């Protein structure tokens, strides 16, 4: 227990928790405001909240995915793959529970299911970013991709069900499979290799 506490503190766990609380609060306020406006179409107008809340929470996760001295930590006798896996699973559970809770009272109005799906996809992209670019730039793939999809606007068609998964209705199975696949890929990659340095080959983790 003491080791877990030190692990989270060394990676900025308290800062992440504070930021996640703020994102959750803003998501709840924004969702209620949009749903309460008679001139908005509820299910369609909630898209900014459904996309941005999981994205911002996942972006906050990036800096926690490596310690201050990653190479020094790798030299210690710890099962790092398990620690990284636990770190990521704990984070996605915390983010998913927090942002999804803002829409549970009326899931079809506030997009609770889509919030959960987008959490899986965004956390997966951040984990991939951490493994490929390092913890500092882990946010970049998720931020760039989600912003590009949002800018492209509503998309229909079989292909869009996959590449535009953050924008799809929660009833679209392909969007869940894509987001879940990204999460699984990011989790396996990050748990196996850890956060990358952003340049050059890295020694295999212990």
PDB file of C-alpha atoms in Angstrom:
ATOM      1  CA  UNK A   1       0.000   0.000   0.000  1.00  0.00           C
ATOM      2  CA  UNK A   2       2.836   2.320   0.851  1.00  0.00           C
ATOM      3  CA  UNK A   3       4.540   1.535  -2.445  1.00  0.00           C
ATOM      4  CA  UNK A   4       1.360   2.298  -4.383  1.00  0.00           C
ATOM      5  CA  UNK A   5       1.023   5.636  -2.597  1.00  0.00           C
ATOM      6  CA  UNK A   6       4.627   6.552  -3.374  1.00  0.00           C
ATOM      7  CA  UNK A   7       4.154   5.444  -6.995  1.00  0.00           C
ATOM      8  CA  UNK A   8       1.130   7.696  -7.465  1.00  0.00           C
ATOM      9  CA  UNK A   9       2.721  10.651  -5.704  1.00  0.00           C
ATOM     10  CA  UNK A  10       5.878  10.356  -7.819  1.00  0.00           C
ATOM     11  CA  UNK A  11       3.712  10.562 -10.959  1.00  0.00           C
ATOM     12  CA  UNK A  12       1.578  13.493  -9.932  1.00  0.00           C
ATOM     13  CA  UNK A  13      -1.435  11.469  -8.842  1.00  0.00           C
ATOM     14  CA  UNK A  14      -2.888  14.243  -6.638  1.00  0.00           C
ATOM     15  CA  UNK A  15      -2.666  16.773  -9.481  1.00  0.00           C
ATOM     16  CA  UNK A  16      -4.371  14.327 -11.836  1.00  0.00           C
ATOM     17  CA  UNK A  17      -7.142  13.667  -9.301  1.00  0.00           C
ATOM     18  CA  UNK A  18      -7.730  17.391  -8.859  1.00  0.00           C
ATOM     19  CA  UNK A  19      -7.839  17.954 -12.601  1.00  0.00           C
ATOM     20  CA  UNK A  20     -10.201  15.021 -13.099  1.00  0.00           C
ATOM     21  CA  UNK A  21     -12.537  16.455 -10.472  1.00  0.00           C
ATOM     22  CA  UNK A  22     -12.536  19.804 -12.269  1.00  0.00           C
ATOM     23  CA  UNK A  23     -13.223  18.193 -15.664  1.00  0.00           C
ATOM     24  CA  UNK A  24     -16.089  16.195 -14.144  1.00  0.00           C
ATOM     25  CA  UNK A  25     -17.616  19.304 -12.604  1.00  0.00           C
ATOM     26  CA  UNK A  26     -17.367  21.261 -15.854  1.00  0.00           C
ATOM     27  CA  UNK A  27     -18.831  18.318 -17.778  1.00  0.00           C
ATOM     28  CA  UNK A  28     -21.781  18.151 -15.415  1.00  0.00           C
ATOM     29  CA  UNK A  29     -22.405  21.910 -15.638  1.00  0.00           C
ATOM     30  CA  UNK A  30     -22.068  21.974 -19.430  1.00  0.00           C
ATOM     31  CA  UNK A  31     -24.296  18.919 -19.901  1.00  0.00           C
ATOM     32  CA  UNK A  32     -27.038  20.395 -17.747  1.00  0.00           C
ATOM     33  CA  UNK A  33     -26.811  23.777 -19.427  1.00  0.00           C
ATOM     34  CA  UNK A  34     -27.088  22.300 -22.913  1.00  0.00           C
ATOM     35  CA  UNK A  35     -29.908  19.934 -21.960  1.00  0.00           C
ATOM     36  CA  UNK A  36     -31.811  22.818 -20.376  1.00  0.00           C
ATOM     37  CA  UNK A  37     -31.787  25.046 -23.449  1.00  0.00           C
ATOM     38  CA  UNK A  38     -35.034  24.652 -25.428  1.00  0.00           C
ATOM     39  CA  UNK A  39     -33.379  25.828 -28.650  1.00  0.00           C
ATOM     40  CA  UNK A  40     -30.822  22.988 -28.637  1.00  0.00           C
ATOM     41  CA  UNK A  41     -31.460  19.473 -29.854  1.00  0.00           C
ATOM     42  CA  UNK A  42     -30.379  17.543 -26.733  1.00  0.00           C
ATOM     43  CA  UNK A  43     -28.795  14.385 -28.194  1.00  0.00           C
ATOM     44  CA  UNK A  44     -27.046  16.268 -31.012  1.00  0.00           C
ATOM     45  CA  UNK A  45     -25.916  19.292 -29.029  1.00  0.00           C
ATOM     46  CA  UNK A  46     -24.259  17.208 -26.309  1.00  0.00           C
ATOM     47  CA  UNK A  47     -21.466  16.196 -28.741  1.00  0.00           C
ATOM     48  CA  UNK A  48     -18.924  18.800 -27.501  1.00  0.00           C
ATOM     49  CA  UNK A  49     -19.295  17.539 -23.918  1.00  0.00           C
ATOM     50  CA  UNK A  50     -19.225  13.868 -24.924  1.00  0.00           C
ATOM     51  CA  UNK A  51     -16.027  14.382 -26.894  1.00  0.00           C
ATOM     52  CA  UNK A  52     -14.159  16.947 -24.815  1.00  0.00           C
ATOM     53  CA  UNK A  53     -14.706  15.640 -21.272  1.00  0.00           C
ATOM     54  CA  UNK A  54     -13.053  12.214 -21.889  1.00  0.00           C
ATOM     55  CA  UNK A  55     -10.364  13.865 -24.015  1.00  0.00           C
ATOM     56  CA  UNK A  56      -9.382  16.422 -21.366  1.00  0.00           C
ATOM     57  CA  UNK A  57      -9.379  13.776 -18.631  1.00  0.00           C
ATOM     58  CA  UNK A  58      -7.197  11.484 -20.753  1.00  0.00           C
ATOM     59  CA  UNK A  59      -4.815  14.349 -21.550  1.00  0.00           C
ATOM     60  CA  UNK A  60      -4.373  14.911 -17.804  1.00  0.00           C
ATOM     61  CA  UNK A  61      -3.344  11.269 -17.517  1.00  0.00           C
ATOM     62  CA  UNK A  62      -0.335  11.654 -19.841  1.00  0.00           C
ATOM     63  CA  UNK A  63       2.170  13.185 -17.396  1.00  0.00           C
ATOM     64  CA  UNK A  64       1.433  10.456 -14.832  1.00  0.00           C
ATOM     65  CA  UNK A  65       2.668   7.695 -17.129  1.00  0.00           C
ATOM     66  CA  UNK A  66       6.351   8.090 -16.299  1.00  0.00           C
ATOM     67  CA  UNK A  67       8.350   9.006 -13.228  1.00  0.00           C
ATOM     68  CA  UNK A  68      10.822  11.862 -12.925  1.00  0.00           C
ATOM     69  CA  UNK A  69      13.680   9.486 -13.761  1.00  0.00           C
ATOM     70  CA  UNK A  70      12.260   6.626 -15.784  1.00  0.00           C
ATOM     71  CA  UNK A  71      15.613   4.943 -16.414  1.00  0.00           C
ATOM     72  CA  UNK A  72      16.463   4.963 -12.718  1.00  0.00           C
ATOM     73  CA  UNK A  73      13.095   3.413 -11.881  1.00  0.00           C
ATOM     74  CA  UNK A  74      13.584   0.703 -14.494  1.00  0.00           C
ATOM     75  CA  UNK A  75      16.726  -0.333 -12.598  1.00  0.00           C
ATOM     76  CA  UNK A  76      14.749  -1.213  -9.495  1.00  0.00           C
ATOM     77  CA  UNK A  77      13.549  -4.755  -8.868  1.00  0.00           C
ATOM     78  CA  UNK A  78       9.833  -4.326  -9.505  1.00  0.00           C
ATOM     79  CA  UNK A  79       7.476  -6.132 -11.894  1.00  0.00           C
ATOM     80  CA  UNK A  80       7.024  -2.978 -13.973  1.00  0.00           C
ATOM     81  CA  UNK A  81       4.662  -4.498 -16.497  1.00  0.00           C
ATOM     82  CA  UNK A  82       2.178  -5.242 -13.738  1.00  0.00           C
ATOM     83  CA  UNK A  83       2.612  -1.809 -12.211  1.00  0.00           C
ATOM     84  CA  UNK A  84       2.038  -0.093 -15.541  1.00  0.00           C
ATOM     85  CA  UNK A  85      -1.005  -2.271 -16.247  1.00  0.00           C
ATOM     86  CA  UNK A  86      -2.441  -1.522 -12.823  1.00  0.00           C
ATOM     87  CA  UNK A  87      -1.713   2.191 -13.246  1.00  0.00           C
ATOM     88  CA  UNK A  88      -3.575   2.334 -16.542  1.00  0.00           C
ATOM     89  CA  UNK A  89      -6.537   0.206 -15.425  1.00  0.00           C
ATOM     90  CA  UNK A  90      -6.942   2.274 -12.273  1.00  0.00           C
ATOM     91  CA  UNK A  91      -6.793   5.477 -14.314  1.00  0.00           C
ATOM     92  CA  UNK A  92      -9.371   4.386 -16.892  1.00  0.00           C
ATOM     93  CA  UNK A  93     -11.690   3.189 -14.124  1.00  0.00           C
ATOM     94  CA  UNK A  94     -11.388   6.552 -12.351  1.00  0.00           C
ATOM     95  CA  UNK A  95     -11.913   8.584 -15.532  1.00  0.00           C
ATOM     96  CA  UNK A  96     -14.748   6.380 -16.772  1.00  0.00           C
ATOM     97  CA  UNK A  97     -16.576   6.449 -13.447  1.00  0.00           C
ATOM     98  CA  UNK A  98     -16.139  10.213 -13.064  1.00  0.00           C
ATOM     99  CA  UNK A  99     -17.193  11.440 -16.504  1.00  0.00           C
ATOM    100  CA  UNK A 100     -19.883   8.800 -17.013  1.00  0.00           C
ATOM    101  CA  UNK A 101     -21.482   9.682 -13.692  1.00  0.00           C
ATOM    102  CA  UNK A 102     -22.343  13.118 -15.069  1.00  0.00           C
ATOM    103  CA  UNK A 103     -24.832  11.562 -17.491  1.00  0.00           C
ATOM    104  CA  UNK A 104     -26.204   8.555 -15.634  1.00  0.00           C
ATOM    105  CA  UNK A 105     -29.416  10.204 -14.504  1.00  0.00           C
ATOM    106  CA  UNK A 106     -30.586  10.254 -18.150  1.00  0.00           C
ATOM    107  CA  UNK A 107     -28.078   8.303 -20.255  1.00  0.00           C
ATOM    108  CA  UNK A 108     -29.797   8.880 -23.595  1.00  0.00           C
ATOM    109  CA  UNK A 109     -30.031  12.628 -23.006  1.00  0.00           C
ATOM    110  CA  UNK A 110     -26.599  13.275 -21.526  1.00  0.00           C
ATOM    111  CA  UNK A 111     -24.665  10.616 -23.445  1.00  0.00           C
ATOM    112  CA  UNK A 112     -23.401   8.507 -20.542  1.00  0.00           C
ATOM    113  CA  UNK A 113     -22.689   5.523 -22.787  1.00  0.00           C
ATOM    114  CA  UNK A 114     -20.817   7.611 -25.337  1.00  0.00           C
ATOM    115  CA  UNK A 115     -18.795   9.198 -22.505  1.00  0.00           C
ATOM    116  CA  UNK A 116     -17.662   5.736 -21.430  1.00  0.00           C
ATOM    117  CA  UNK A 117     -16.811   4.659 -24.984  1.00  0.00           C
ATOM    118  CA  UNK A 118     -14.842   7.833 -25.651  1.00  0.00           C
ATOM    119  CA  UNK A 119     -12.991   7.399 -22.374  1.00  0.00           C
ATOM    120  CA  UNK A 120     -11.769   3.996 -23.539  1.00  0.00           C
ATOM    121  CA  UNK A 121     -10.652   5.337 -26.899  1.00  0.00           C
ATOM    122  CA  UNK A 122      -8.988   8.494 -25.586  1.00  0.00           C
ATOM    123  CA  UNK A 123      -7.115   6.678 -22.818  1.00  0.00           C
ATOM    124  CA  UNK A 124      -5.963   4.109 -25.377  1.00  0.00           C
ATOM    125  CA  UNK A 125      -4.614   6.868 -27.622  1.00  0.00           C
ATOM    126  CA  UNK A 126      -2.836   8.537 -24.695  1.00  0.00           C
ATOM    127  CA  UNK A 127      -1.268   5.204 -23.724  1.00  0.00           C
ATOM    128  CA  UNK A 128      -0.065   4.736 -27.296  1.00  0.00           C
ATOM    129  CA  UNK A 129       1.269   8.278 -27.266  1.00  0.00           C
ATOM    130  CA  UNK A 130       3.146   7.621 -24.020  1.00  0.00           C
ATOM    131  CA  UNK A 131       4.762   4.479 -25.436  1.00  0.00           C
ATOM    132  CA  UNK A 132       5.716   6.139 -28.724  1.00  0.00           C
ATOM    133  CA  UNK A 133       6.449   9.759 -27.786  1.00  0.00           C
ATOM    134  CA  UNK A 134       7.024   9.723 -24.053  1.00  0.00           C
ATOM    135  CA  UNK A 135       4.879  10.981 -21.191  1.00  0.00           C
ATOM    136  CA  UNK A 136       5.294  14.677 -22.033  1.00  0.00           C
ATOM    137  CA  UNK A 137       3.809  14.315 -25.495  1.00  0.00           C
ATOM    138  CA  UNK A 138       1.415  11.476 -24.688  1.00  0.00           C
ATOM    139  CA  UNK A 139      -1.527  13.847 -25.122  1.00  0.00           C
ATOM    140  CA  UNK A 140      -0.662  14.704 -28.704  1.00  0.00           C
ATOM    141  CA  UNK A 141      -2.211  11.750 -30.660  1.00  0.00           C
ATOM    142  CA  UNK A 142      -5.494  11.834 -28.707  1.00  0.00           C
ATOM    143  CA  UNK A 143      -5.821  15.610 -28.860  1.00  0.00           C
ATOM    144  CA  UNK A 144      -4.989  15.821 -32.552  1.00  0.00           C
ATOM    145  CA  UNK A 145      -7.226  12.934 -33.571  1.00  0.00           C
ATOM    146  CA  UNK A 146     -10.308  13.912 -31.586  1.00  0.00           C
ATOM    147  CA  UNK A 147     -10.034  17.571 -32.653  1.00  0.00           C
ATOM    148  CA  UNK A 148      -9.707  16.514 -36.308  1.00  0.00           C
ATOM    149  CA  UNK A 149     -12.767  14.264 -36.076  1.00  0.00           C
ATOM    150  CA  UNK A 150     -14.759  17.004 -34.367  1.00  0.00           C
ATOM    151  CA  UNK A 151     -13.747  19.518 -37.028  1.00  0.00           C
ATOM    152  CA  UNK A 152     -14.838  17.095 -39.757  1.00  0.00           C
ATOM    153  CA  UNK A 153     -18.377  17.203 -38.362  1.00  0.00           C
ATOM    154  CA  UNK A 154     -21.078  14.513 -38.368  1.00  0.00           C
ATOM    155  CA  UNK A 155     -20.159  11.548 -40.534  1.00  0.00           C
ATOM    156  CA  UNK A 156     -22.220   8.673 -41.830  1.00  0.00           C
ATOM    157  CA  UNK A 157     -21.388   5.469 -43.652  1.00  0.00           C
ATOM    158  CA  UNK A 158     -19.720   2.219 -42.722  1.00  0.00           C
ATOM    159  CA  UNK A 159     -16.161   3.612 -42.720  1.00  0.00           C
ATOM    160  CA  UNK A 160     -17.150   6.570 -40.536  1.00  0.00           C
ATOM    161  CA  UNK A 161     -18.459   4.169 -37.907  1.00  0.00           C
ATOM    162  CA  UNK A 162     -14.807   3.226 -37.402  1.00  0.00           C
ATOM    163  CA  UNK A 163     -12.652   6.287 -38.049  1.00  0.00           C
ATOM    164  CA  UNK A 164     -15.180   8.767 -36.601  1.00  0.00           C
ATOM    165  CA  UNK A 165     -15.953   6.641 -33.544  1.00  0.00           C
ATOM    166  CA  UNK A 166     -15.964   9.574 -31.052  1.00  0.00           C
ATOM    167  CA  UNK A 167     -18.846  11.187 -32.972  1.00  0.00           C
ATOM    168  CA  UNK A 168     -21.024   8.132 -33.412  1.00  0.00           C
ATOM    169  CA  UNK A 169     -24.129   7.333 -31.415  1.00  0.00           C
ATOM    170  CA  UNK A 170     -23.549   4.930 -28.558  1.00  0.00           C
ATOM    171  CA  UNK A 171     -25.679   2.321 -30.317  1.00  0.00           C
ATOM    172  CA  UNK A 172     -23.083   1.891 -33.105  1.00  0.00           C
ATOM    173  CA  UNK A 173     -21.266  -1.363 -32.360  1.00  0.00           C
ATOM    174  CA  UNK A 174     -18.307  -0.600 -34.642  1.00  0.00           C
ATOM    175  CA  UNK A 175     -17.489   2.545 -32.684  1.00  0.00           C
ATOM    176  CA  UNK A 176     -17.287   0.521 -29.445  1.00  0.00           C
ATOM    177  CA  UNK A 177     -15.101  -2.088 -31.082  1.00  0.00           C
ATOM    178  CA  UNK A 178     -12.744   0.604 -32.386  1.00  0.00           C
ATOM    179  CA  UNK A 179     -12.500   2.442 -29.065  1.00  0.00           C
ATOM    180  CA  UNK A 180     -12.055  -0.843 -27.200  1.00  0.00           C
ATOM    181  CA  UNK A 181      -9.406  -1.959 -29.675  1.00  0.00           C
ATOM    182  CA  UNK A 182      -7.476   1.281 -29.184  1.00  0.00           C
ATOM    183  CA  UNK A 183      -7.640   0.861 -25.437  1.00  0.00           C
ATOM    184  CA  UNK A 184      -6.446  -2.750 -25.619  1.00  0.00           C
ATOM    185  CA  UNK A 185      -3.611  -1.861 -27.995  1.00  0.00           C
ATOM    186  CA  UNK A 186      -2.498   1.118 -25.933  1.00  0.00           C
ATOM    187  CA  UNK A 187      -2.671  -0.864 -22.703  1.00  0.00           C
ATOM    188  CA  UNK A 188      -0.612  -3.763 -24.035  1.00  0.00           C
ATOM    189  CA  UNK A 189       1.962  -1.483 -25.641  1.00  0.00           C
ATOM    190  CA  UNK A 190       2.384   0.770 -22.623  1.00  0.00           C
ATOM    191  CA  UNK A 191       2.395  -2.073 -20.095  1.00  0.00           C
ATOM    192  CA  UNK A 192       5.029  -3.934 -22.106  1.00  0.00           C
ATOM    193  CA  UNK A 193       7.409  -1.113 -23.009  1.00  0.00           C
ATOM    194  CA  UNK A 194       6.549   1.736 -20.674  1.00  0.00           C
ATOM    195  CA  UNK A 195       6.830   5.397 -21.553  1.00  0.00           C
ATOM    196  CA  UNK A 196       9.179   6.082 -24.434  1.00  0.00           C
ATOM    197  CA  UNK A 197      11.923   8.675 -24.351  1.00  0.00           C
ATOM    198  CA  UNK A 198      10.887  10.043 -27.732  1.00  0.00           C
ATOM    199  CA  UNK A 199      14.174   9.218 -29.382  1.00  0.00           C
ATOM    200  CA  UNK A 200      16.415   6.267 -29.989  1.00  0.00           C
ATOM    201  CA  UNK A 201      16.056   2.653 -28.882  1.00  0.00           C
ATOM    202  CA  UNK A 202      15.334   1.910 -25.256  1.00  0.00           C
ATOM    203  CA  UNK A 203      16.483  -1.024 -23.169  1.00  0.00           C
ATOM    204  CA  UNK A 204      13.875  -3.631 -22.395  1.00  0.00           C
ATOM    205  CA  UNK A 205      12.121  -3.005 -19.073  1.00  0.00           C
ATOM    206  CA  UNK A 206      12.645  -5.304 -16.151  1.00  0.00           C
TER     207      UNK A 206
END
